[in-house]
Amino acid sequence: MISLQNVTKTYKNGVTALEAVSIEIEKGEFVFVVGPSGSGKSTTLRLLLREEEPSTGEVFVAGKNVVRLSSLGGIPKLRRNIGCVFQDFKLLQDKTVFENVSFALEVIGKPKHVIDTRVPEILDYVGLGEKLNNYPDELSGGEQQRVSIARACVNRPLVLLADEPTGNLDPNTSVDIMRLLDKVNKIGTTVVMATHDQAIVDAMRKRVIELDKGKVVRDQSRGVYS
Amino acid sequence: MRRIEFYFRETAAGIRRNGIMAFAAMSTAFIALFLFGLALIIAREINLVIEAVTGNVQVAVYLSDPVKTDTVTRIQSELQQLPAVASVEYENKDEACARAKQLFESNPAITENVPCDVYPASFRVTLADTAQYAQITAALSCEPDPSTHDITCTEPGVLKVLDFRDILDRLSAITRVLRNGVLFIAVIMLVSATVLVANTLRMGMFARRKEIGIMRLVGATNWRIRVPFLIEGLVEALVGAALAIITLFLVKVFVVDQLRGRIVWLPLIRNGDVLAITPWILIAAAGVAIVAGTIGIRRFLDV
């Protein structure tokens, strides 16, 4: 599903974020990417989204060489297959929960009947079926993250990328969010999660890829944080 | 359908959110397009005056009454043989009368009271080389009369010769200066309008950078993201154009129409003239929108 082959990424300012990194992730896997700040976790996610191009090496997502995709149609199509969840939720404050999720379908041109069935469905799935018409500032942090997960999953992506999704949440809420991500993974979505959260990584016992200074220093199935 | 609805909803939201900037852009576009239209109308008005004064010929050879057919053919072939003459057109008395009636149609005092037979038949001559004008007067044995500035001729059948070169030169010089002056201001204003519209779009994009970020993230195409802003620019320019067109009609009604009939010899622009320049205003507005759109969203071209 995801394949990084000997990828090196050097930014224009000379910083090498990734050096000769090779990672293979199968369909349906749940993978933690751990490591200190600046180890290359975010760069890895950005490469998968084709927000950055590798300096050398190849990146494949769902069988497509993402470097070769055109910005006209290829990249948007790639991103429709990838859901994204962030530490700061990235919700639109002037839109309701329903509108935040439907926005993701609307802007890729999905017809109204699809939106009207899928949005309530996915909000129900993440446990927010009762809060369709609330605004983000009326929700708790955990609930906001659920909205953002709903938005990421509403188009049924093959891959879900999560960048520190529990970074702003208290431990109990974090556990709830992890249960939800696990649930999303169980229905076949490949989940890649970058995190600092040791407790969560240790508790989940999933595959762990550890980066340090841009290199893979550990790749362990059913691993722990360190 | 749904896509179009999406674009227009986004555009409306954009303009509302960005109200003051959108207003500034629209009013600048309005002033710019109004001046642009004014320049075109001035040019049309002066063309009307030239037409009225000279009939758009450089030299007129008037024939004395009664006009004899053999005189007409003789003088016509004589004029056509001159190397300085590019073309000769004969206008008989009826045609002269009809043209005068058309020119002064807004002045019933003239059209009703001046009988048709006072308008002389004439040859309307366009010169290939205006400097060689003397060939005509020589051929028709004419001499300028210093007291009246008319040129009287001894050639039988010829009443007099009128030389419009000087008037034509002066009028077209005035046209050039007036039209170019207003066009110059209009161009500066059009540039400001373009920059303002572009800036409005850019501010709109900045205000909505979070939304744009999410749109990209979920796989919206570039055009999906840009089109609402392009429509916004187009709407602003077209609102300016509509206001400019309305104002030009108001100027025609409240300024030009008030003059009508007061200056008897002066033909004035009509609704049709204002209507004829509206496509140019709309084209200019579209140009403003296209350039502003290209500049305004350039920074957001990359995925």
Coordinates of C-alpha atoms in Angstrom, one line a residue:
Chain A
M1 CA 0.0 0.0 0.0
I2 CA 2.8 2.4 1.0
S3 CA 6.4 2.0 -0.1
L4 CA 9.3 4.4 0.4
Q5 CA 12.4 3.2 -1.5
N6 CA 15.7 4.6 -0.5
V7 CA 14.2 8.1 0.0
T8 CA 16.3 11.1 0.9
K9 CA 14.8 14.5 1.5
T10 CA 17.0 17.5 1.7
Y11 CA 15.2 20.9 2.1
K12 CA 16.3 24.0 0.3
N13 CA 17.9 25.3 3.4
G14 CA 20.2 22.4 3.5
V15 CA 18.6 20.4 6.2
T16 CA 18.4 16.7 5.5
A17 CA 15.1 15.5 7.0
L18 CA 15.3 11.9 5.7
E19 CA 18.3 9.9 4.6
A20 CA 18.1 6.7 2.6
V21 CA 14.8 5.6 4.2
S22 CA 13.0 2.5 3.0
I23 CA 9.7 1.6 4.5
E24 CA 7.1 -1.0 3.3
I25 CA 3.6 -0.9 4.7
E26 CA 1.0 -3.4 3.7
K27 CA -2.7 -2.8 3.1
G28 CA -4.6 -2.8 6.4
E29 CA -1.6 -2.4 8.7
F30 CA -1.5 -0.1 11.7
V31 CA 1.9 1.6 12.0
F32 CA 3.3 4.0 14.5
V33 CA 6.1 6.3 13.4
V34 CA 7.9 7.5 16.5
G35 CA 11.0 9.5 17.2
P36 CA 12.1 12.9 18.7
S37 CA 11.1 16.2 17.1
G38 CA 13.0 16.7 13.9
S39 CA 13.5 13.0 13.3
G40 CA 11.6 13.1 10.0
K41 CA 8.1 11.9 11.0
S42 CA 6.3 14.9 9.5
T43 CA 8.4 14.9 6.4
T44 CA 7.5 11.2 5.9
L45 CA 3.8 12.1 6.1
R46 CA 4.2 15.1 3.8
L47 CA 6.0 12.9 1.2
L48 CA 3.1 10.4 1.3
L49 CA 0.6 13.3 0.6
R50 CA 2.9 14.6 -2.1
E51 CA 3.2 17.9 -0.3
E52 CA 6.9 17.4 -0.7
E53 CA 8.9 15.6 -3.3
P54 CA 11.8 13.3 -2.3
S55 CA 15.2 14.6 -3.3
T56 CA 16.1 11.0 -4.4
G57 CA 14.3 7.7 -4.1
E58 CA 10.7 6.7 -4.9
V59 CA 7.5 6.9 -3.0
F60 CA 4.6 4.7 -3.9
V61 CA 1.1 5.0 -2.5
A62 CA -1.7 2.6 -3.6
G63 CA 0.5 1.4 -6.5
K64 CA 1.1 5.0 -7.8
N65 CA 4.5 6.6 -8.0
V66 CA 3.6 9.9 -6.3
V67 CA 6.5 11.8 -7.8
R68 CA 5.1 11.3 -11.2
L69 CA 1.6 12.6 -10.4
S70 CA 0.5 15.8 -12.1
S71 CA -0.8 18.7 -10.0
L72 CA -3.7 19.0 -12.4
G73 CA -5.5 15.7 -11.6
G74 CA -3.1 13.1 -10.2
I75 CA -2.2 14.7 -6.9
P76 CA -5.8 15.6 -6.0
K77 CA -6.8 12.0 -6.8
L78 CA -4.1 10.7 -4.6
R79 CA -5.2 12.8 -1.7
R80 CA -8.8 11.6 -2.1
N81 CA -7.4 8.2 -1.2
I82 CA -5.7 9.5 1.9
G83 CA -7.4 10.8 5.0
C84 CA -5.6 13.2 7.3
V85 CA -5.9 13.9 11.0
F86 CA -3.8 16.5 12.8
Q87 CA -3.0 17.6 16.4
D88 CA -4.8 20.9 16.0
F89 CA -7.9 19.3 14.3
K90 CA -8.0 21.9 11.5
L91 CA -11.8 22.3 11.7
L92 CA -13.5 25.4 10.2
Q93 CA -15.0 27.3 13.1
D94 CA -17.7 28.9 11.1
K95 CA -19.1 25.6 9.9
T96 CA -21.2 23.1 11.9
V97 CA -20.0 19.6 12.5
F98 CA -22.1 18.4 9.6
E99 CA -20.8 21.1 7.3
N100 CA -17.2 20.5 8.3
V101 CA -17.5 16.9 7.2
S102 CA -19.7 17.5 4.1
F103 CA -17.2 20.2 3.0
A104 CA -14.7 17.4 2.3
L105 CA -17.1 15.7 -0.1
E106 CA -18.5 18.9 -1.6
V107 CA -15.2 20.2 -2.7
I108 CA -14.4 17.1 -4.6
G109 CA -17.7 17.3 -6.4
K110 CA -19.7 14.5 -4.7
P111 CA -23.5 14.7 -5.4
K112 CA -25.9 15.8 -2.7
H113 CA -27.5 12.5 -2.2
V114 CA -24.1 10.9 -1.5
I115 CA -23.3 13.7 1.0
D116 CA -26.7 13.4 2.7
T117 CA -26.2 9.7 3.3
R118 CA -22.5 9.4 4.0
V119 CA -22.1 12.4 6.4
P120 CA -24.6 11.3 9.0
E121 CA -23.4 7.7 8.6
I122 CA -19.8 8.6 9.4
L123 CA -20.7 11.0 12.2
D124 CA -22.7 8.2 13.8
Y125 CA -19.8 5.9 13.3
V126 CA -17.4 8.2 15.3
G127 CA -20.1 8.7 18.0
L128 CA -21.2 12.2 17.1
G129 CA -24.6 11.4 15.6
E130 CA -26.3 13.8 18.1
K131 CA -24.1 16.8 17.5
L132 CA -24.5 17.4 13.8
N133 CA -25.5 21.0 14.2
N134 CA -23.0 22.0 16.9
Y135 CA -20.1 24.3 16.1
P136 CA -16.6 23.1 16.8
D137 CA -16.2 25.6 19.8
E138 CA -19.1 23.9 21.4
L139 CA -17.3 20.6 21.5
S140 CA -14.6 19.1 23.7
G141 CA -11.2 18.4 22.3
G142 CA -11.9 14.7 21.9
E143 CA -15.1 15.4 20.1
Q144 CA -13.4 17.9 17.8
Q145 CA -10.8 15.2 16.9
R146 CA -13.7 12.8 16.2
V147 CA -15.1 15.3 13.8
S148 CA -11.7 15.6 12.1
I149 CA -11.5 11.8 11.9
A150 CA -15.0 11.7 10.4
R151 CA -13.9 14.3 7.8
A152 CA -10.8 12.2 7.0
C153 CA -12.8 9.0 6.6
V154 CA -16.0 10.2 5.0
N155 CA -14.6 9.6 1.5
R156 CA -13.6 6.1 2.5
P157 CA -9.8 6.5 2.0
L158 CA -7.4 3.6 1.6
V159 CA -4.9 5.3 4.0
L160 CA -5.4 7.3 7.1
L161 CA -2.4 9.5 8.1
A162 CA -2.5 10.9 11.7
D163 CA 0.0 13.4 12.8
E164 CA 0.1 13.5 16.6
P165 CA -3.7 13.1 16.8
T166 CA -3.6 12.8 20.6
G167 CA -1.1 15.6 21.1
N168 CA -3.7 18.0 22.4
L169 CA -5.8 15.6 24.4
D170 CA -5.8 14.2 27.9
P171 CA -4.8 10.6 28.4
N172 CA -8.4 9.2 28.8
T173 CA -9.6 11.1 25.7
S174 CA -6.5 9.9 23.9
V175 CA -7.5 6.3 24.6
D176 CA -11.0 6.9 23.1
I177 CA -9.4 8.4 20.0
M178 CA -7.1 5.4 19.7
R179 CA -10.0 3.0 20.0
L180 CA -11.7 4.9 17.2
L181 CA -8.6 4.8 15.0
D182 CA -8.3 1.1 15.7
K183 CA -11.9 0.7 14.6
V184 CA -11.2 2.5 11.4
N185 CA -8.2 0.2 10.9
K186 CA -10.3 -2.9 11.5
I187 CA -12.5 -2.0 8.5
G188 CA -9.5 -2.2 6.3
T189 CA -8.0 1.3 6.3
T190 CA -4.2 1.4 6.5
V191 CA -3.4 3.7 9.4
V192 CA 0.0 5.5 9.7
M193 CA 0.3 7.5 12.9
A194 CA 3.2 9.8 13.9
T195 CA 3.3 10.2 17.6
H196 CA 5.3 11.1 20.7
D197 CA 2.8 9.4 23.0
Q198 CA 4.7 6.6 24.7
A199 CA 1.8 5.3 26.7
I200 CA -0.4 4.8 23.7
V201 CA 2.3 3.1 21.6
D202 CA 3.1 0.8 24.4
A203 CA -0.6 0.0 25.0
M204 CA -1.5 -0.7 21.4
R205 CA 1.3 -3.2 20.6
K206 CA 1.3 -2.4 16.9
R207 CA 4.2 -2.1 14.4
V208 CA 6.6 0.6 15.4
I209 CA 9.0 2.4 13.0
E210 CA 11.4 4.6 14.9
L211 CA 13.2 7.5 13.1
D212 CA 16.2 9.3 14.4
K213 CA 17.9 12.1 12.6
G214 CA 16.2 11.1 9.4
K215 CA 17.1 7.4 9.5
V216 CA 15.1 4.3 10.4
V217 CA 16.7 3.0 13.6
R218 CA 14.1 0.4 14.4
D219 CA 11.2 -1.3 12.6
Q220 CA 9.4 -3.8 14.9
S221 CA 6.1 -5.5 14.7
R222 CA 4.1 -5.4 18.0
G223 CA 6.6 -3.0 19.3
V224 CA 6.8 -0.5 22.1
Y225 CA 7.9 3.2 22.1
S226 CA 11.5 2.6 22.9
Chain B
M1 CA -25.7 22.1 -11.4
R2 CA -24.5 21.4 -8.0
R3 CA -21.0 22.5 -9.0
I4 CA -22.2 25.8 -10.3
E5 CA -24.3 26.3 -7.2
F6 CA -21.2 25.6 -5.1
Y7 CA -19.1 28.1 -7.0
F8 CA -21.7 30.9 -6.7
R9 CA -22.3 30.2 -3.0
E10 CA -18.5 30.4 -2.4
T11 CA -18.2 33.5 -4.5
A12 CA -21.1 35.3 -2.6
A13 CA -19.6 34.3 0.7
G14 CA -16.2 35.6 -0.4
I15 CA -17.6 39.0 -1.5
R16 CA -19.5 39.4 1.8
R17 CA -16.6 38.5 3.9
N18 CA -14.3 40.9 2.1
G19 CA -16.9 43.7 1.8
I20 CA -14.8 46.8 2.0
M21 CA -12.1 45.6 -0.3
A22 CA -14.6 44.3 -2.7
F23 CA -16.3 47.7 -2.7
A24 CA -13.1 49.5 -3.3
A25 CA -12.3 47.2 -6.2
M26 CA -15.7 47.6 -7.7
S27 CA -15.7 51.4 -7.5
T28 CA -12.3 51.7 -9.0
A29 CA -13.4 49.3 -11.8
F30 CA -16.5 51.5 -12.2
I31 CA -14.5 54.8 -12.5
A32 CA -11.9 53.2 -14.8
L33 CA -14.5 51.7 -17.1
F34 CA -16.6 54.9 -17.1
L35 CA -13.5 56.9 -18.2
F36 CA -12.7 54.3 -20.8
G37 CA -16.3 54.5 -22.1
L38 CA -16.1 58.3 -22.0
A39 CA -13.0 58.3 -24.2
L40 CA -14.8 56.1 -26.7
I41 CA -17.9 58.4 -26.7
I42 CA -15.8 61.5 -27.1
A43 CA -14.2 59.9 -30.2
R44 CA -17.6 59.1 -31.6
E45 CA -18.9 62.6 -30.9
I46 CA -16.0 64.2 -32.7
N47 CA -16.4 61.8 -35.6
L48 CA -20.0 63.0 -35.8
V49 CA -18.8 66.6 -35.9
I50 CA -16.3 65.8 -38.6
E51 CA -18.9 64.0 -40.6
A52 CA -21.2 67.0 -40.2
V53 CA -18.7 69.6 -41.2
T54 CA -16.8 67.8 -44.0
G55 CA -18.9 64.7 -44.9
N56 CA -15.6 62.9 -44.5
V57 CA -14.1 64.2 -47.7
Q58 CA -11.1 66.3 -48.0
V59 CA -12.2 68.5 -50.9
A60 CA -15.8 69.2 -52.1
V61 CA -16.4 70.6 -55.5
Y62 CA -19.9 72.2 -55.5
L63 CA -21.8 72.5 -58.8
S64 CA -24.0 75.4 -59.6
D65 CA -27.6 75.0 -60.4
P66 CA -29.1 73.8 -62.7
V67 CA -26.8 70.7 -62.9
K68 CA -26.3 69.5 -66.4
T69 CA -25.5 65.8 -66.9
D70 CA -22.8 66.5 -69.4
T71 CA -21.1 68.9 -66.9
V72 CA -21.1 66.1 -64.3
T73 CA -19.5 63.5 -66.6
R74 CA -17.0 66.0 -67.9
I75 CA -15.8 67.3 -64.5
Q76 CA -15.8 63.8 -63.0
S77 CA -13.5 62.5 -65.7
E78 CA -11.4 65.6 -65.4
L79 CA -10.9 65.1 -61.7
Q80 CA -10.3 61.4 -61.9
Q81 CA -7.5 62.0 -64.3
L82 CA -5.6 64.1 -61.7
P83 CA -2.8 62.1 -60.1
A84 CA -3.5 63.7 -56.7
V85 CA -7.0 62.4 -56.6
A86 CA -7.7 59.0 -55.0
S87 CA -11.5 58.8 -55.5
V88 CA -14.3 61.0 -56.7
E89 CA -17.9 60.5 -55.6
Y90 CA -20.8 62.3 -57.1
E91 CA -23.6 63.4 -54.8
N92 CA -26.7 64.7 -56.5
K93 CA -29.1 67.3 -55.0
D94 CA -31.5 64.7 -53.5
E95 CA -28.6 62.8 -51.8
A96 CA -27.2 66.0 -50.5
C97 CA -30.6 66.9 -49.0
A98 CA -31.1 63.4 -47.5
R99 CA -27.7 63.6 -45.9
A100 CA -28.4 67.0 -44.4
K101 CA -31.7 65.9 -43.1
Q102 CA -30.1 62.9 -41.4
L103 CA -27.3 65.1 -39.9
F104 CA -29.7 67.6 -38.5
E105 CA -32.5 65.2 -37.6
S106 CA -32.5 66.5 -34.1
N107 CA -33.1 70.0 -35.3
P108 CA -36.5 70.2 -36.9
A109 CA -36.0 73.9 -37.3
I110 CA -33.5 73.1 -40.0
T111 CA -35.0 70.0 -41.6
E112 CA -38.5 71.5 -41.9
N113 CA -37.6 75.1 -42.9
V114 CA -34.7 74.6 -45.3
P115 CA -36.0 73.6 -48.7
C116 CA -34.3 70.7 -50.4
D117 CA -33.1 72.6 -53.5
V118 CA -30.7 74.8 -51.6
Y119 CA -28.3 71.9 -51.1
P120 CA -26.0 71.9 -54.1
A121 CA -24.8 68.8 -55.9
S122 CA -21.1 68.1 -55.4
F123 CA -18.1 66.0 -56.1
R124 CA -16.7 64.6 -52.9
V125 CA -13.0 64.1 -53.5
T126 CA -10.5 62.1 -51.4
L127 CA -6.9 62.9 -52.1
A128 CA -4.1 60.4 -52.6
D129 CA -1.6 63.1 -51.7
T130 CA -3.1 66.0 -49.8
A131 CA -0.1 68.2 -50.6
Q132 CA -1.0 68.1 -54.3
Y133 CA -4.3 69.8 -53.7
A134 CA -3.4 72.7 -56.0
Q135 CA -3.9 70.3 -59.0
I136 CA -7.7 70.5 -58.4
T137 CA -7.9 74.2 -58.2
A138 CA -5.7 74.5 -61.3
A139 CA -7.7 72.0 -63.3
L140 CA -10.9 73.9 -62.5
S141 CA -9.3 77.3 -62.9
C142 CA -10.2 78.4 -59.4
E143 CA -8.9 81.2 -57.3
P144 CA -9.2 81.9 -53.7
D145 CA -11.2 84.9 -52.8
P146 CA -9.3 86.7 -49.9
S147 CA -12.5 88.3 -48.5
T148 CA -14.6 85.2 -48.0
H149 CA -11.9 82.4 -48.0
D150 CA -14.1 80.7 -50.6
I151 CA -12.5 79.4 -53.7
T152 CA -14.4 80.5 -56.7
C153 CA -13.9 78.9 -60.1
T154 CA -14.3 80.0 -63.6
E155 CA -14.9 76.5 -64.9
P156 CA -18.5 76.4 -66.2
G157 CA -20.9 74.6 -64.0
V158 CA -18.7 74.8 -60.9
L159 CA -20.0 76.9 -58.0
K160 CA -17.0 76.7 -55.7
V161 CA -14.5 74.4 -54.1
L162 CA -14.2 73.8 -50.4
D163 CA -11.0 72.7 -48.9
F164 CA -11.6 70.7 -45.8
R165 CA -8.0 69.5 -45.3
D166 CA -7.3 72.1 -42.7
I167 CA -10.5 71.5 -40.7
L168 CA -10.0 67.8 -40.9
D169 CA -6.5 68.1 -39.6
R170 CA -7.5 70.2 -36.8
L171 CA -10.5 68.2 -35.8
S172 CA -8.6 64.9 -35.9
A173 CA -5.9 66.6 -33.8
I174 CA -8.5 67.6 -31.2
T175 CA -9.9 64.1 -31.4
R176 CA -6.5 62.5 -30.8
V177 CA -5.7 64.8 -27.9
L178 CA -9.0 64.5 -26.1
R179 CA -9.4 60.8 -26.8
N180 CA -5.8 59.9 -25.9
G181 CA -5.9 62.1 -22.8
V182 CA -9.0 60.4 -21.5
L183 CA -7.8 57.0 -22.6
F184 CA -4.5 57.6 -20.8
I185 CA -6.4 58.3 -17.6
A186 CA -8.6 55.4 -18.2
V187 CA -5.6 53.1 -18.7
I188 CA -4.1 54.2 -15.4
M189 CA -7.4 53.7 -13.7
L190 CA -7.8 50.3 -15.4
V191 CA -4.4 49.3 -14.1
S192 CA -5.4 50.4 -10.5
A193 CA -8.6 48.6 -10.8
T194 CA -6.8 45.4 -11.9
V195 CA -4.4 45.7 -9.0
L196 CA -7.2 46.4 -6.5
V197 CA -9.2 43.4 -7.8
A198 CA -6.1 41.2 -7.6
N199 CA -5.4 42.4 -4.1
T200 CA -9.0 41.7 -3.1
L201 CA -8.7 38.2 -4.4
R202 CA -5.4 37.7 -2.6
M203 CA -6.9 39.0 0.7
G204 CA -9.8 36.7 0.2
M205 CA -7.5 33.8 -0.3
F206 CA -5.5 34.8 2.7
A207 CA -8.7 35.1 4.9
R208 CA -9.6 31.6 3.7
R209 CA -6.2 30.0 3.7
K210 CA -7.4 27.4 6.3
E211 CA -10.3 26.4 4.1
I212 CA -8.0 26.3 1.1
G213 CA -5.6 24.1 3.0
I214 CA -8.3 21.7 3.9
M215 CA -9.6 21.7 0.3
R216 CA -6.1 20.7 -1.0
L217 CA -5.8 18.1 1.7
V218 CA -9.0 16.3 0.8
G219 CA -8.1 16.3 -2.8
A220 CA -10.0 19.3 -4.3
T221 CA -8.5 20.1 -7.7
N222 CA -6.7 23.4 -8.3
W223 CA -9.6 24.7 -10.4
R224 CA -12.1 23.8 -7.8
I225 CA -10.2 26.0 -5.4
R226 CA -9.5 28.9 -7.8
V227 CA -12.8 29.2 -9.7
P228 CA -14.7 30.9 -6.9
F229 CA -12.0 33.5 -6.6
L230 CA -11.9 34.0 -10.4
I231 CA -15.7 34.4 -10.4
E232 CA -15.4 36.9 -7.6
G233 CA -13.0 39.0 -9.6
L234 CA -15.2 38.7 -12.6
V235 CA -18.3 39.7 -10.6
E236 CA -16.4 42.8 -9.2
A237 CA -15.3 43.9 -12.7
L238 CA -18.7 43.3 -14.2
V239 CA -20.5 45.2 -11.5
G240 CA -18.1 48.1 -12.2
A241 CA -18.9 47.7 -15.9
A242 CA -22.6 47.7 -15.3
L243 CA -22.4 50.9 -13.2
A244 CA -20.2 52.5 -15.9
I245 CA -22.6 51.7 -18.6
I246 CA -25.6 53.0 -16.6
T247 CA -23.6 56.2 -15.8
L248 CA -22.8 56.7 -19.4
F249 CA -26.4 56.5 -20.3
L250 CA -27.2 58.9 -17.5
V251 CA -24.6 61.3 -18.9
K252 CA -26.2 61.0 -22.3
V253 CA -29.7 61.7 -20.9
F254 CA -28.8 64.5 -18.5
V255 CA -25.9 66.2 -20.3
V256 CA -26.0 65.4 -24.0
D257 CA -29.8 65.5 -24.4
Q258 CA -30.0 68.9 -22.6
L259 CA -27.7 70.3 -25.3
R260 CA -29.6 68.8 -28.1
G261 CA -31.3 71.5 -30.2
R262 CA -29.5 74.4 -28.4
I263 CA -26.5 74.2 -30.7
V264 CA -28.2 73.9 -34.1
W265 CA -25.3 72.8 -36.2
L266 CA -23.9 70.3 -33.7
P267 CA -24.9 66.7 -34.2
L268 CA -24.9 64.8 -30.9
I269 CA -24.4 61.1 -29.9
R270 CA -27.5 59.1 -29.5
N271 CA -28.5 56.0 -27.4
G272 CA -27.2 53.8 -30.2
D273 CA -23.7 55.3 -29.8
V274 CA -23.6 54.5 -26.1
L275 CA -25.0 51.1 -26.9
A276 CA -22.3 50.5 -29.5
I277 CA -19.5 51.0 -27.0
T278 CA -20.9 48.8 -24.3
P279 CA -19.3 45.6 -25.7
W280 CA -15.9 47.4 -25.4
I281 CA -16.5 48.2 -21.8
L282 CA -17.5 44.6 -21.1
I283 CA -14.4 43.4 -22.9
A284 CA -12.2 45.8 -20.8
A285 CA -14.0 44.5 -17.7
A286 CA -13.3 40.9 -18.7
G287 CA -9.7 41.9 -19.3
V288 CA -9.4 43.4 -15.8
A289 CA -10.9 40.3 -14.3
I290 CA -8.6 37.9 -16.3
V291 CA -5.4 39.8 -15.5
A292 CA -6.4 40.3 -11.8
G293 CA -7.3 36.7 -11.5
T294 CA -4.0 35.6 -13.0
I295 CA -2.0 37.9 -10.7
G296 CA -4.2 37.4 -7.6
I297 CA -4.1 33.6 -7.5
R298 CA -0.6 33.1 -8.9
R299 CA 0.8 32.4 -5.4
F300 CA -1.7 29.7 -4.9
L301 CA -1.0 27.9 -8.2
D302 CA 1.1 25.2 -6.7
V303 CA -0.8 22.2 -5.2

